[in-house]
Short mmCIF file of C-alpha atoms in Angstrom, two decimals:
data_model
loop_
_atom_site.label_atom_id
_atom_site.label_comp_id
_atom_site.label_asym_id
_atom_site.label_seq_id
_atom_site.Cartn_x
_atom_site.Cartn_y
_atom_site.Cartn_z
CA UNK A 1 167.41 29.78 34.39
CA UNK A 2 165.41 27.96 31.79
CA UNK A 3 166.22 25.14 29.38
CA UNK A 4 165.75 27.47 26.23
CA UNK A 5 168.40 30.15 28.12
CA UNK A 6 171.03 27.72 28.85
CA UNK A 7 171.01 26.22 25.63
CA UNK A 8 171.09 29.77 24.05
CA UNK A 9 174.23 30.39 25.90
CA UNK A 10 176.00 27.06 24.82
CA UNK A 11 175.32 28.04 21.24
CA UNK A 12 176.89 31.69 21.48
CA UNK A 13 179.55 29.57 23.38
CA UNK A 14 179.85 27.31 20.41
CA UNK A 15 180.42 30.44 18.10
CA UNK A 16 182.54 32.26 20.30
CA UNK A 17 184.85 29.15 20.08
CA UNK A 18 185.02 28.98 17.03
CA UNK A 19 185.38 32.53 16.09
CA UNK A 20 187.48 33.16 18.45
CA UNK A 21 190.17 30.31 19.39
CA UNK A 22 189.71 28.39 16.17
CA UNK A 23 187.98 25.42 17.61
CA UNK A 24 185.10 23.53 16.20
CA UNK A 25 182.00 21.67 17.89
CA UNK A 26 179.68 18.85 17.34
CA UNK A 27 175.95 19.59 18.21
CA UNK A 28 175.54 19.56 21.93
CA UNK A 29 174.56 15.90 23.47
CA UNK A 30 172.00 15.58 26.21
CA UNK A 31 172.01 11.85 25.68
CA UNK A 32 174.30 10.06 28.92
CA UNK A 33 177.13 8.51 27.49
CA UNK A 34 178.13 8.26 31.16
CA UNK A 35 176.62 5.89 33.62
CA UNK A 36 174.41 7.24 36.75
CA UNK A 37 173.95 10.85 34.87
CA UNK A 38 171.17 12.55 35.81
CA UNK A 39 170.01 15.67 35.12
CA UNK A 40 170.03 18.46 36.90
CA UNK A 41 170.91 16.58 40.27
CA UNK A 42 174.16 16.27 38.91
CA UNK A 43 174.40 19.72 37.24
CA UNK A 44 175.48 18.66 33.84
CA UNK A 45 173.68 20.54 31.08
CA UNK A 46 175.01 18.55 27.70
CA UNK A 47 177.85 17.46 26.85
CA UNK A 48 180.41 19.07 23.89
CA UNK A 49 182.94 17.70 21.76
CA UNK A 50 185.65 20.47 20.79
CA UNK A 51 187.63 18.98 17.60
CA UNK A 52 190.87 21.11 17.41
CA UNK A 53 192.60 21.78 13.70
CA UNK A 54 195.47 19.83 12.57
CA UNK A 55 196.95 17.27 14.96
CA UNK A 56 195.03 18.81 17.90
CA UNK A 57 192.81 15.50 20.33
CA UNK A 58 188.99 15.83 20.25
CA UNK A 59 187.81 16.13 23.92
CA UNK A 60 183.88 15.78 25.14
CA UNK A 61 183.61 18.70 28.00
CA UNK A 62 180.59 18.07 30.61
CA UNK A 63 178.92 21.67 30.48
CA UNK A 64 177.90 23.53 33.31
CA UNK A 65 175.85 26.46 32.85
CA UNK A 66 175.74 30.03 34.74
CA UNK A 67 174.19 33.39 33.54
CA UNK A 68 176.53 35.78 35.36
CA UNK A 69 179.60 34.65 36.71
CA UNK A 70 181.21 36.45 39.88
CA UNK A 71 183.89 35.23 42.05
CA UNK A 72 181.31 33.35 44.77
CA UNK A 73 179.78 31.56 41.72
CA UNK A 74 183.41 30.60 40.38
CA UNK A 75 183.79 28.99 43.62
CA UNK A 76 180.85 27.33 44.11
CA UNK A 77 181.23 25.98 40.35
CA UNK A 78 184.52 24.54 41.73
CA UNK A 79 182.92 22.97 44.54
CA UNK A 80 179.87 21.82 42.53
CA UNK A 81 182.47 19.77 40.19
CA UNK A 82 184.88 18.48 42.69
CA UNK A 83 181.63 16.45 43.67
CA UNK A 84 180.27 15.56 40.67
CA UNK A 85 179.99 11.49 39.63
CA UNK A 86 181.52 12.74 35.81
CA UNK A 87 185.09 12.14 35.31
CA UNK A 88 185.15 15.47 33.46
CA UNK A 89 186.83 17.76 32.39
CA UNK A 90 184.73 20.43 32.71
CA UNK A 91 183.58 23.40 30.57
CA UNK A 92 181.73 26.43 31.83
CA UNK A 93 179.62 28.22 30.00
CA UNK A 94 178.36 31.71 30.63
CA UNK A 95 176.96 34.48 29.39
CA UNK A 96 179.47 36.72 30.79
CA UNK A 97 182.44 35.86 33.77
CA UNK A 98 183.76 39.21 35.56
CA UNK A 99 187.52 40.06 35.80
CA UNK A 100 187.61 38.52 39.30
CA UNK A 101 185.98 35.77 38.90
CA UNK A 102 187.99 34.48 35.30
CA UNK A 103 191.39 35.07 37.33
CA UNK A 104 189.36 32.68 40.69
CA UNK A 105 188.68 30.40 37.32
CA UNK A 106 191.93 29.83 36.11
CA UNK A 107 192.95 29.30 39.87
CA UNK A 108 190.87 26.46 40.58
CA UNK A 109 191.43 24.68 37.08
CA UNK A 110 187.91 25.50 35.81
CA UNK A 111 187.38 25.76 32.62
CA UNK A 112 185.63 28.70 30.59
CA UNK A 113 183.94 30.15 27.78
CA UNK A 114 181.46 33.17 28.10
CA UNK A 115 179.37 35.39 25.55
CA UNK A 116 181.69 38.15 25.21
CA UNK A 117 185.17 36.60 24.27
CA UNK A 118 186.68 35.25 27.41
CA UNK A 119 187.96 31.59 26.29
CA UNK A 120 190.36 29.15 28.93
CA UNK A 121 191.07 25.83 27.44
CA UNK A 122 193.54 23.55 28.23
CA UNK A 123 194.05 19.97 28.07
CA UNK A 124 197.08 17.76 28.77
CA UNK A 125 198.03 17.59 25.09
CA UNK A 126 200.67 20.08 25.05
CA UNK A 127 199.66 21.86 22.02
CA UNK A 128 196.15 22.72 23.50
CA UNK A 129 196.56 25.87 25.93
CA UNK A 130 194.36 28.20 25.10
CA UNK A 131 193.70 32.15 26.62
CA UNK A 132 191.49 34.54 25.71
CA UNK A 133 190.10 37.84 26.21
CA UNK A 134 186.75 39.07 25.36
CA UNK A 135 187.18 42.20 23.08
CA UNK A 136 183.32 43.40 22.87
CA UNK A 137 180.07 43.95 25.00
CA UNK A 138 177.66 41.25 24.88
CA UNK A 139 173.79 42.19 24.14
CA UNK A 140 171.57 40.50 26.40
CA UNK A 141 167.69 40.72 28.11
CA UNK A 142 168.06 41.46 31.58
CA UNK A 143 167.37 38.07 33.78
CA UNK A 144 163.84 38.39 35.59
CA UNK A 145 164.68 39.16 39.20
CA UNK A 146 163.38 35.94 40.99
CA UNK A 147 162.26 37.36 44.89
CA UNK A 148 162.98 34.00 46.29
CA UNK A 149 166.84 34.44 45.17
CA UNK A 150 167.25 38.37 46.84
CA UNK A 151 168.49 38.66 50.20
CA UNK A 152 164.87 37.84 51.88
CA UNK A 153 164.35 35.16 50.10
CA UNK A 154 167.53 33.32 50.20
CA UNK A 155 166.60 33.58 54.48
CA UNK A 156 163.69 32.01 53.76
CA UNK A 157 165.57 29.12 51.72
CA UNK A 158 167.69 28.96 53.94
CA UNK A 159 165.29 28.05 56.80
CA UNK A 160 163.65 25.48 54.39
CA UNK A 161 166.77 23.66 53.88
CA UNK A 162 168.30 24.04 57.58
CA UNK A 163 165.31 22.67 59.06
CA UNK A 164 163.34 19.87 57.81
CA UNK A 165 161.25 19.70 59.88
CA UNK A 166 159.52 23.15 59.19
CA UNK A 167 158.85 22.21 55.55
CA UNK A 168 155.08 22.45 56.27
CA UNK A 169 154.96 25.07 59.02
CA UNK A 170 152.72 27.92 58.16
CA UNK A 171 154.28 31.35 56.36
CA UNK A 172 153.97 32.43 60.31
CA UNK A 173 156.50 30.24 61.57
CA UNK A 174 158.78 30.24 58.71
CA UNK A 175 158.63 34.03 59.21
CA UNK A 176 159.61 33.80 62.34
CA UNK A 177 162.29 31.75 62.17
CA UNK A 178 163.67 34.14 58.95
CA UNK A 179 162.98 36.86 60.55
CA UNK A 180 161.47 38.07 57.33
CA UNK A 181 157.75 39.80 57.07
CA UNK A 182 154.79 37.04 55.94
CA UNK A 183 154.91 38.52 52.54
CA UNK A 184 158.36 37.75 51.65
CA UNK A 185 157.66 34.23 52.80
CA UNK A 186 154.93 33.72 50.87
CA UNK A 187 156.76 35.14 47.44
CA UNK A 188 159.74 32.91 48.19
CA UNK A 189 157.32 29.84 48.42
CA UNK A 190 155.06 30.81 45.24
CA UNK A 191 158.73 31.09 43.33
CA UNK A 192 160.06 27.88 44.60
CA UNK A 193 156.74 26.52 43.24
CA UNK A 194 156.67 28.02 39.64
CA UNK A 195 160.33 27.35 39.25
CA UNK A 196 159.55 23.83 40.00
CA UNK A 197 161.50 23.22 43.24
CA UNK A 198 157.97 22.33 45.29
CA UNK A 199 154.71 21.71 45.15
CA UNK A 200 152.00 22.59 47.70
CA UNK A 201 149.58 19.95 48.53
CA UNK A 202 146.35 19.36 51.01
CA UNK A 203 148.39 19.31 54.50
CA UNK A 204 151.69 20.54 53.10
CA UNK A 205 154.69 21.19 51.10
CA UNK A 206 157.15 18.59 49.01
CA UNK A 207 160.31 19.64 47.51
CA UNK A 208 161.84 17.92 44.71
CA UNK A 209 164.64 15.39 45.84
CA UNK A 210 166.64 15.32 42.27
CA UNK A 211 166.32 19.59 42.09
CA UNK A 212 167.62 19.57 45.75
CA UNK A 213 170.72 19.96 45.23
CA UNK A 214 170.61 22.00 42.28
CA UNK A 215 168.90 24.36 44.95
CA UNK A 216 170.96 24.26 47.53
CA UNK A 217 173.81 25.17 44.85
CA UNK A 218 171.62 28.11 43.98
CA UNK A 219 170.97 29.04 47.57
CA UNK A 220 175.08 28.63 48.29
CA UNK A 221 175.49 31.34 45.40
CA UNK A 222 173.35 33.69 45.97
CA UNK A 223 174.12 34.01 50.08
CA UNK A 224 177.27 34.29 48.70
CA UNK A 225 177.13 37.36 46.29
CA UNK A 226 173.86 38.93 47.67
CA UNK A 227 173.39 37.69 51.58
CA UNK A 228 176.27 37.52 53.01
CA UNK A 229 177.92 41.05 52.46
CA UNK A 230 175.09 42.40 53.81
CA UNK A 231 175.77 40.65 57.33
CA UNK A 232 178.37 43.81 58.54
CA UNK A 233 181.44 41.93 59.05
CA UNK A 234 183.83 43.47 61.04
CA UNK A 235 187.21 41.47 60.97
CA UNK A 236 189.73 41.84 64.40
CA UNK A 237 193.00 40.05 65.45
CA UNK A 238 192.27 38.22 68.73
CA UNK A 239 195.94 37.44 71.37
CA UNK A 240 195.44 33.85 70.83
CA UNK A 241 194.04 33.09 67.22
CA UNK A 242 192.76 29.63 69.04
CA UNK A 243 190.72 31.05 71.83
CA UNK A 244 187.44 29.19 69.87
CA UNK A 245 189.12 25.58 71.48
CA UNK A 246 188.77 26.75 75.35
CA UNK A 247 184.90 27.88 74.83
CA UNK A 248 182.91 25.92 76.22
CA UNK A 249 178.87 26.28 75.29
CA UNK A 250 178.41 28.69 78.38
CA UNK A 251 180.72 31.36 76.90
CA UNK A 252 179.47 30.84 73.52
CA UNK A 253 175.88 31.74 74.99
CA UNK A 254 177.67 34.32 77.33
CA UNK A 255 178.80 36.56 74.79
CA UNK A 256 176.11 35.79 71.86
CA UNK A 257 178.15 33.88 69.01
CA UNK A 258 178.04 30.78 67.21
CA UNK A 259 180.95 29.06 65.28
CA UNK A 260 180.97 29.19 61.80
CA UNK A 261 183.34 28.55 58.80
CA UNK A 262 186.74 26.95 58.69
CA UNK A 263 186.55 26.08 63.06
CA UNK A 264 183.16 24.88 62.56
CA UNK A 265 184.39 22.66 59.95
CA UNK A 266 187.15 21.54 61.70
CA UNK A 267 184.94 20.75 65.00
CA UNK A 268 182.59 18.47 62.70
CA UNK A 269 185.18 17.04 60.37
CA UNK A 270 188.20 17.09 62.42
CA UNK A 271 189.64 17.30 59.58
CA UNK A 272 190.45 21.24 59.03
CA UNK A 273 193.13 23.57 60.65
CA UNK A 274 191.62 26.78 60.20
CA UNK A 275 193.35 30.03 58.83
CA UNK A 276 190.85 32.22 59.37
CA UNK A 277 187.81 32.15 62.34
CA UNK A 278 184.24 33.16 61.36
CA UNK A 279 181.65 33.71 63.91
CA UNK A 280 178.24 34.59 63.99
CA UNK A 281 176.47 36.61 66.32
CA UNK A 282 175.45 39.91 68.69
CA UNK A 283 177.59 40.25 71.32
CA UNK A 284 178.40 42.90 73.34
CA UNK A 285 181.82 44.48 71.38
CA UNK A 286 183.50 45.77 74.61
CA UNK A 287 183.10 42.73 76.73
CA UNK A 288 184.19 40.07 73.83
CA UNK A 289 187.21 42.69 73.08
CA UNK A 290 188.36 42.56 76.91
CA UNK A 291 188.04 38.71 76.68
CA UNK A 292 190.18 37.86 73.84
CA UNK A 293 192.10 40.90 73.85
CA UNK A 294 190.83 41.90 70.08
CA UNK A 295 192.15 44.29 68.06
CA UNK A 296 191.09 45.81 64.88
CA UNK A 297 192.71 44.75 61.85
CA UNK A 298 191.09 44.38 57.99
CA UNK A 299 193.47 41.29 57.98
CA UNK A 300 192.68 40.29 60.61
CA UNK A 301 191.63 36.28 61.26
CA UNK A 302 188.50 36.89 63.51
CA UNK A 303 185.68 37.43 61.36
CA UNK A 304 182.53 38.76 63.15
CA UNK A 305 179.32 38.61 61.52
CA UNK A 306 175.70 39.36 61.83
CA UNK A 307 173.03 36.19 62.59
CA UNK A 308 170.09 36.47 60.17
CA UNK A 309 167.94 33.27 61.32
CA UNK A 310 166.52 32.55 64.81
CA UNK A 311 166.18 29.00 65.09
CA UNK A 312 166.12 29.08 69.07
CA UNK A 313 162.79 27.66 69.23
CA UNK A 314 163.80 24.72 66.53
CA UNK A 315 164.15 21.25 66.40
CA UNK A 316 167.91 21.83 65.57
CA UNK A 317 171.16 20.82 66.50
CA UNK A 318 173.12 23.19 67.60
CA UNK A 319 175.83 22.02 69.20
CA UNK A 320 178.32 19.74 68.52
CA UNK A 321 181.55 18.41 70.09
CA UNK A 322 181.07 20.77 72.67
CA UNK A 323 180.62 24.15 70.48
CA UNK A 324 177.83 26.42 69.44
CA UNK A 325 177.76 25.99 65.78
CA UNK A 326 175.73 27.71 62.95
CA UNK A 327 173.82 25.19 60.64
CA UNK A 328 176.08 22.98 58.74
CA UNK A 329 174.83 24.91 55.81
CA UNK A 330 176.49 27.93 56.24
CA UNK A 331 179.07 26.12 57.05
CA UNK A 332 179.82 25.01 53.65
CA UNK A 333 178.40 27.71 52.25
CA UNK A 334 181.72 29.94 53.83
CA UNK A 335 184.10 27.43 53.31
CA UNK A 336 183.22 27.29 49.51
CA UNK A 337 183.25 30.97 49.64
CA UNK A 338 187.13 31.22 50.28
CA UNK A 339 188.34 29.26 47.01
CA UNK A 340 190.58 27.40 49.13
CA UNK A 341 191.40 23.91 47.87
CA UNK A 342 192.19 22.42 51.55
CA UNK A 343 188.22 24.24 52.60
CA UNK A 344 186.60 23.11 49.17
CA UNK A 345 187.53 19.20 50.32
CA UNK A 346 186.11 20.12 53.86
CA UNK A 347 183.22 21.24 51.94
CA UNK A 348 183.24 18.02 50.50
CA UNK A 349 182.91 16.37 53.55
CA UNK A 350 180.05 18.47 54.92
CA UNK A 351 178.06 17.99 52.28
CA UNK A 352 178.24 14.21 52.39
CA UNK A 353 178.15 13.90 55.69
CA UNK A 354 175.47 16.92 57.28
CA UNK A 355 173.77 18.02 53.94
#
């Protein structure tokens, strides 16, 4: 999203507040009043002041800045602010926040304003609690579709980010590794260059260290809404929920799965006691059933899911503490995906420590 967008969207913010909840606002600030701010590595837009009528306090929100808001971004906006160096609080501002996603909002203490109505203030002052509902459509252009953030692209992003090393490979390599067609890799590149996130030179490629988080964030969201469903998950009840602990690498490779999500956290962190067990891979259905006695369940806490990279042939770690594990990345990326305060501080740690 642009500069000229996401200021566009702070100003219909600005007027939805004050139409609707009564509140008024200074001109947004994109001056630092705090120290170490700055933008976008740090994902703070502008700042707003919100004066509230009579004996109401003035509070400055650091503003954060989506176009369309679904649950997976809700949660990544969490995550994205439980990190940030600004003592907040924190004010989102959209264009418009789905049903889902407002309710995942008010659930992680996010804050909230969109185009259409939808208002969540709140402040420990006890006469500032505000809750609103947007009452009408809101009349927008249609965001460009950007290739390198569709399901393709986000493989190829994700191969960028995962390994390093690669950066420069040719579009053959990165192809393979994505197992995505040349073309796509080549589109993903050319948008990660006119949206400023590289630059090809003589020899190779350099990304942007203050927009790399910003993209990872992106990347996160979009695997997320677009990616991620795509990967068929099946979900089963296995006869002993911690059957992951007596693998050793040779089964892991034996029946074709990696270790992902809350027990891959919790092998690199020791820090997590997972609820729920994701796993990536291919095996074969019958033999993995007979081995951990599964059963199908929709509530189940075995998560099965489909592999979309093939970093065999990489210079990457794969295994750690004894484990087969999928790329710290997707690590995070699933444990920001539940909304789960105990995975979002696991997600903390990834990112400080692997990312």
């Amino acid at each position: 999203m642009d500069q000229p967008t996401k200021f566009s969207l702070i100003e219909t913010a600005r007027q939805v507040l004050a139409q609707q909840a009564g509140v008024r606002t200074d001109e947004p600030k994109t001056d630092r009043r705090f120290n170490g701010i700055t933008r976008p590595r740090d994902g703070i837009e502008a700042f707003l002041d919100l004066r509230f009528p009579e004996k109401g306090p003035d509070i400055q929100y650091a503003v954060l800045v989506r176009r369309q808001v679904t649950a997976a971004v809700a949660r990544n906006v969490a995550a994205v602010a439980q990190r940030l160096p600004v003592p907040g609080p924190y004010l989102l501002v959209a264009e418009r926040i789905d049903a889902e996603a407002l309710a995942s909002l008010k659930t992680l203490g996010i804050q909230y304003v969109d185009g259409i109505g939808n208002v969540y203030l709140r402040s420990t002052e006890p006469y500032v609690h505000i809750r609103l509902s947007g009452k009408h459509v809101a009349k927008s252009r249609p965001a460009k579709v950007v290739r390198a953030f569709q399901p393709a692209g986000l493989k190829v992003i994700f191969t960028l980010l995962s390994l390093y090393s690669q950066r420069n490979s040719s579009y053959r390599t990165l192809a393979r590794y994505s197992g995505v067609a040349l073309g796509t890799v080549a589109g993903t590149i050319e948008d990660l260059e006119r949206l400023g996130y590289c630059r090809s030179r003589k020899g190779g490629r350099i990304f942007d260290p203050d927009r790399e988080d910003e993209l990872l964030d992106r990347w996160v969201e979009g695997y997320l809404q677009k990616l991620r469903p795509r990967l068929g998950g099946q979900r089963f009840r296995a006869h002993d929920p911690d059957w992951w602990r007596s693998f050793e690498l040779a089964d892991f490779r034996a029946h074709d799965l990696w270790l992902g999500g809350e027990p891959a956290a919790s092998v690199l962190t020791q820090y997590l006691r997972p609820g729920r067990v994701t796993v990536y891979g291919r095996p074969k259905l019958n033999e993995l059933a007979r081995r951990l006695r599964l059963s199908r369940d929709d509530e189940g806490e075995l998560e099965l899911l489909q592999p979309f990279w093939d970093f065999d042939k990489a210079d990457a770690v794969k295994e750690y503490g004894g484990k087969r594990l999928v790329p710290p990345l997707l690590v995070y990326a699933d444990l920001v995906g539940t909304g789960d305060a105990r995975c979002l501080d696991a997600a903390g740690l990834i990112r400080e420590q692997f990312l």
